[in-house]
CSV table of C-alpha atoms in Angstrom, one decimal:
chain,number,residue,atom,x,y,z
A,763,UNK,CA,86.0,21.6,95.8
A,764,UNK,CA,87.9,23.9,93.5
A,765,UNK,CA,86.7,26.8,95.7
A,766,UNK,CA,88.4,25.2,98.7
A,767,UNK,CA,91.6,24.2,96.9
A,768,UNK,CA,92.4,27.6,95.5
A,769,UNK,CA,92.8,28.7,99.1
A,770,UNK,CA,95.3,26.1,99.9
A,771,UNK,CA,99.1,26.8,99.9
A,772,UNK,CA,99.5,24.3,97.0
A,773,UNK,CA,96.9,25.6,94.6
A,774,UNK,CA,97.2,29.3,95.6
A,775,UNK,CA,97.1,31.7,92.7
A,776,UNK,CA,95.2,29.3,90.3
A,777,UNK,CA,91.7,29.8,89.1
A,778,UNK,CA,88.8,27.4,89.7
A,779,UNK,CA,88.9,26.5,86.0
A,780,UNK,CA,92.7,25.7,86.0
A,781,UNK,CA,92.4,23.6,89.1
A,782,UNK,CA,89.5,21.6,87.6
A,783,UNK,CA,91.5,21.1,84.4
A,784,UNK,CA,94.6,19.9,86.4
A,785,UNK,CA,92.6,17.5,88.5
A,786,UNK,CA,91.1,16.0,85.3
A,787,UNK,CA,94.6,14.9,84.3
A,788,UNK,CA,95.4,13.0,87.5
A,789,UNK,CA,93.9,10.4,89.8
A,790,UNK,CA,92.7,11.3,93.2
A,791,UNK,CA,90.2,10.3,95.8
A,792,UNK,CA,88.2,12.0,98.6
A,793,UNK,CA,88.3,10.0,101.8
A,794,UNK,CA,85.5,10.5,104.4
A,795,UNK,CA,85.9,9.9,108.1
A,796,UNK,CA,83.2,9.8,110.8
A,797,UNK,CA,83.3,11.9,114.0
A,798,UNK,CA,86.4,11.3,116.1
A,799,UNK,CA,87.9,8.7,113.7
A,800,UNK,CA,91.5,7.8,113.9
A,801,UNK,CA,92.8,9.2,110.6
A,802,UNK,CA,96.4,8.1,111.1
A,803,UNK,CA,98.8,7.0,113.8
A,804,UNK,CA,102.3,8.2,114.4
A,805,UNK,CA,104.5,6.0,112.1
A,806,UNK,CA,101.9,5.3,109.5
A,807,UNK,CA,103.1,5.7,105.9
A,808,UNK,CA,102.4,9.0,104.1
A,809,UNK,CA,101.7,8.0,100.5
A,810,UNK,CA,101.2,11.5,98.9
A,811,UNK,CA,99.4,14.8,99.3
A,812,UNK,CA,96.6,15.0,101.8
A,813,UNK,CA,94.5,18.2,102.0
A,814,UNK,CA,91.6,18.8,104.5
A,815,UNK,CA,88.4,19.6,102.6
A,816,UNK,CA,86.1,19.4,105.6
A,817,UNK,CA,86.4,19.3,109.4
A,818,UNK,CA,89.1,19.7,111.9
A,819,UNK,CA,91.9,17.3,112.7
A,820,UNK,CA,93.7,17.2,116.1
A,821,UNK,CA,97.4,16.2,116.1
A,822,UNK,CA,98.5,14.4,119.3
A,823,UNK,CA,101.6,12.7,120.7
A,824,UNK,CA,101.9,10.1,123.4
A,825,UNK,CA,104.5,11.1,126.1
A,826,UNK,CA,106.8,8.7,127.9
A,827,UNK,CA,104.5,8.7,130.8
A,828,UNK,CA,101.6,7.5,128.7
A,829,UNK,CA,99.8,10.9,128.6
A,830,UNK,CA,98.3,12.3,125.4
A,831,UNK,CA,99.7,15.7,124.5
A,832,UNK,CA,97.8,17.8,121.9
A,833,UNK,CA,100.0,19.6,119.4
A,834,UNK,CA,97.7,21.6,117.3
A,835,UNK,CA,94.4,21.6,115.3
A,836,UNK,CA,94.5,21.4,111.5
A,837,UNK,CA,91.6,23.0,109.6
A,838,UNK,CA,90.1,23.1,106.1
A,839,UNK,CA,92.8,23.8,103.4
A,840,UNK,CA,95.6,22.6,105.6
A,841,UNK,CA,98.1,20.0,104.3
A,842,UNK,CA,98.9,16.9,106.4
A,843,UNK,CA,102.6,16.6,107.1
A,844,UNK,CA,103.8,18.3,103.9
A,845,UNK,CA,107.4,18.0,104.8
A,846,UNK,CA,107.2,14.2,104.9
A,847,UNK,CA,105.7,13.6,101.5
A,848,UNK,CA,109.1,13.2,100.0
A,849,UNK,CA,112.5,12.2,101.4
A,850,UNK,CA,113.4,9.0,103.2
A,851,UNK,CA,111.1,9.0,106.2
A,852,UNK,CA,107.6,9.2,104.7
A,853,UNK,CA,105.7,8.6,108.0
A,854,UNK,CA,103.4,10.7,110.1
A,855,UNK,CA,105.2,12.2,113.1
A,856,UNK,CA,102.0,12.5,115.2
A,857,UNK,CA,98.6,10.8,115.7
A,858,UNK,CA,95.7,12.4,113.7
A,859,UNK,CA,92.2,12.4,115.2
A,860,UNK,CA,89.2,13.7,113.5
A,861,UNK,CA,87.3,16.4,115.5
A,862,UNK,CA,83.9,16.0,113.8
A,863,UNK,CA,83.3,14.5,110.4
A,864,UNK,CA,86.3,15.0,108.1
A,865,UNK,CA,87.0,14.8,104.4
A,866,UNK,CA,90.4,14.6,102.9
A,867,UNK,CA,91.6,15.0,99.3
A,868,UNK,CA,94.2,12.3,98.7
A,869,UNK,CA,96.6,12.5,95.8
A,870,UNK,CA,99.2,9.7,95.5
A,871,UNK,CA,102.9,10.6,95.4
A,872,UNK,CA,103.1,9.6,91.8
A,873,UNK,CA,100.1,11.7,90.8
A,874,UNK,CA,101.4,14.7,92.9
A,875,UNK,CA,104.7,14.5,91.0
A,876,UNK,CA,102.7,14.6,87.8
A,877,UNK,CA,100.7,17.6,89.1
A,878,UNK,CA,104.0,19.4,89.9
A,879,UNK,CA,105.2,18.8,86.4
A,880,UNK,CA,102.0,20.1,84.8
A,881,UNK,CA,101.8,23.4,86.6
A,882,UNK,CA,104.9,25.5,87.6
A,883,UNK,CA,102.8,27.5,90.0
A,884,UNK,CA,102.0,24.4,92.1
A,885,UNK,CA,105.7,23.5,92.1
A,886,UNK,CA,106.6,27.0,93.3
A,887,UNK,CA,103.9,27.0,96.0
A,888,UNK,CA,105.0,23.6,97.3
A,889,UNK,CA,108.7,24.5,97.4
A,890,UNK,CA,107.8,27.7,99.3
A,891,UNK,CA,105.7,25.7,101.8
A,892,UNK,CA,108.6,23.4,102.5
A,893,UNK,CA,111.1,26.2,102.7
A,894,UNK,CA,109.0,28.3,105.0
A,895,UNK,CA,108.5,25.4,107.4
A,896,UNK,CA,112.2,24.6,107.4
A,897,UNK,CA,113.1,28.2,108.1
A,898,UNK,CA,110.5,28.4,110.9
A,899,UNK,CA,111.7,25.2,112.6
A,900,UNK,CA,115.3,26.3,112.2
A,901,UNK,CA,114.6,29.6,113.9
A,902,UNK,CA,112.6,27.9,116.7
A,903,UNK,CA,115.4,25.4,117.4
A,904,UNK,CA,118.0,28.1,117.4
A,905,UNK,CA,115.9,30.2,119.8
A,906,UNK,CA,115.3,27.3,122.1
A,907,UNK,CA,118.9,26.3,122.1
A,908,UNK,CA,120.2,29.8,122.8
A,909,UNK,CA,117.7,30.3,125.6
A,910,UNK,CA,118.9,27.1,127.4
A,911,UNK,CA,121.2,27.2,130.4
A,912,UNK,CA,124.6,25.7,130.2
A,913,UNK,CA,123.4,22.7,132.2
A,914,UNK,CA,120.5,22.1,129.9
A,915,UNK,CA,122.7,22.3,126.8
A,916,UNK,CA,125.1,19.7,128.2
A,917,UNK,CA,122.3,17.5,129.5
A,918,UNK,CA,120.7,17.5,126.0
A,919,UNK,CA,124.1,16.6,124.4
A,920,UNK,CA,124.5,13.7,126.8
A,921,UNK,CA,121.0,12.3,126.1
A,922,UNK,CA,121.5,12.7,122.3
A,923,UNK,CA,125.0,11.1,122.2
A,924,UNK,CA,124.8,8.4,124.9
A,925,UNK,CA,125.1,4.8,124.0
A,926,UNK,CA,124.4,2.0,126.4
A,927,UNK,CA,124.5,4.4,129.3
A,928,UNK,CA,127.8,5.9,128.4
A,929,UNK,CA,128.8,9.1,126.6
A,930,UNK,CA,132.1,10.2,125.0
A,931,UNK,CA,133.0,13.8,125.0
A,932,UNK,CA,136.2,13.8,122.9
A,933,UNK,CA,136.9,17.6,122.6
A,934,UNK,CA,135.8,20.0,125.3
A,935,UNK,CA,137.0,23.0,123.5
A,936,UNK,CA,135.1,22.2,120.3
A,937,UNK,CA,131.9,21.4,122.3
A,938,UNK,CA,132.2,24.6,124.3
A,939,UNK,CA,132.5,26.6,121.0
A,940,UNK,CA,129.4,24.9,119.6
A,941,UNK,CA,127.5,25.7,122.8
A,942,UNK,CA,128.8,29.3,122.7
A,943,UNK,CA,130.2,29.0,126.2
A,944,UNK,CA,133.6,29.2,127.8
A,945,UNK,CA,135.5,25.9,128.2
A,946,UNK,CA,136.0,26.3,132.0
A,947,UNK,CA,132.2,26.7,132.3
A,948,UNK,CA,131.7,23.4,130.5
A,949,UNK,CA,134.3,21.6,132.6
A,950,UNK,CA,132.8,23.0,135.8
A,951,UNK,CA,129.3,21.6,135.0
A,952,UNK,CA,130.7,18.2,134.0
A,953,UNK,CA,132.7,18.3,137.3
A,954,UNK,CA,129.5,19.1,139.2
A,955,UNK,CA,127.7,16.2,137.5
A,956,UNK,CA,130.5,13.8,138.7
A,957,UNK,CA,130.6,15.3,142.2
A,958,UNK,CA,126.8,15.0,142.6
A,959,UNK,CA,126.6,11.4,141.4
A,960,UNK,CA,125.0,12.0,138.1
A,961,UNK,CA,128.0,10.9,136.0
A,962,UNK,CA,131.0,8.7,136.7
A,963,UNK,CA,134.3,9.4,134.8
A,964,UNK,CA,135.4,6.0,133.5
A,965,UNK,CA,138.1,7.2,131.1
A,966,UNK,CA,139.9,10.2,129.7
A,967,UNK,CA,136.8,11.3,127.6
A,968,UNK,CA,134.3,8.7,128.7
A,969,UNK,CA,131.5,9.1,131.3
A,970,UNK,CA,129.0,6.6,132.6
A,971,UNK,CA,125.5,7.9,133.3
A,972,UNK,CA,124.5,7.1,137.0
A,973,UNK,CA,121.3,9.2,137.2
A,974,UNK,CA,119.4,8.6,134.0
A,975,UNK,CA,116.3,10.3,135.3
A,976,UNK,CA,118.2,13.6,135.6
A,977,UNK,CA,119.1,13.7,132.0
A,978,UNK,CA,116.0,12.2,130.4
A,979,UNK,CA,113.2,14.6,131.5
């Protein structure tokens, strides 16, 4: 097991002997799953560090239409949902399905905290893992946002900020600056939505969504 763990992001840079010594000071378990087992469902609690020791795990999400969308395959040495181990929302964001027989090293949150305090290299590795993922997601979001059309940006804003089928847009100038577009362009798109029956203006800054299917795609 130590041979596998030293190739993980958490134990990177540590010798087999040091890993074995550290594991002797904490509690852990190795959970085994048969072929195509449901390892976890979206929303299940994440109780600590989970590292794949054997097999492949497919991550999937269920779409609004009821279709299964595969996200990615996780392999030996990968960590399951490392960004969700700590923080307020300790739940899996996707379903996890074993592709073949799977073995997972499970270390509870309390024991993982102990591990972080015992070895500074593990703490550094874990912080780098979280930081790298955050930076990657930030760059991806920024890229996707900037590559969107004006209509897509406004539609996304309406979906994210609507409440009971209504949305308030209090400051067109500020919103246009956040989108990186000219205010007249923003006003023109909103006007088109009203003219085409997608929105109804019901107040100075308030709009009612008339065509929900257009905004929620």
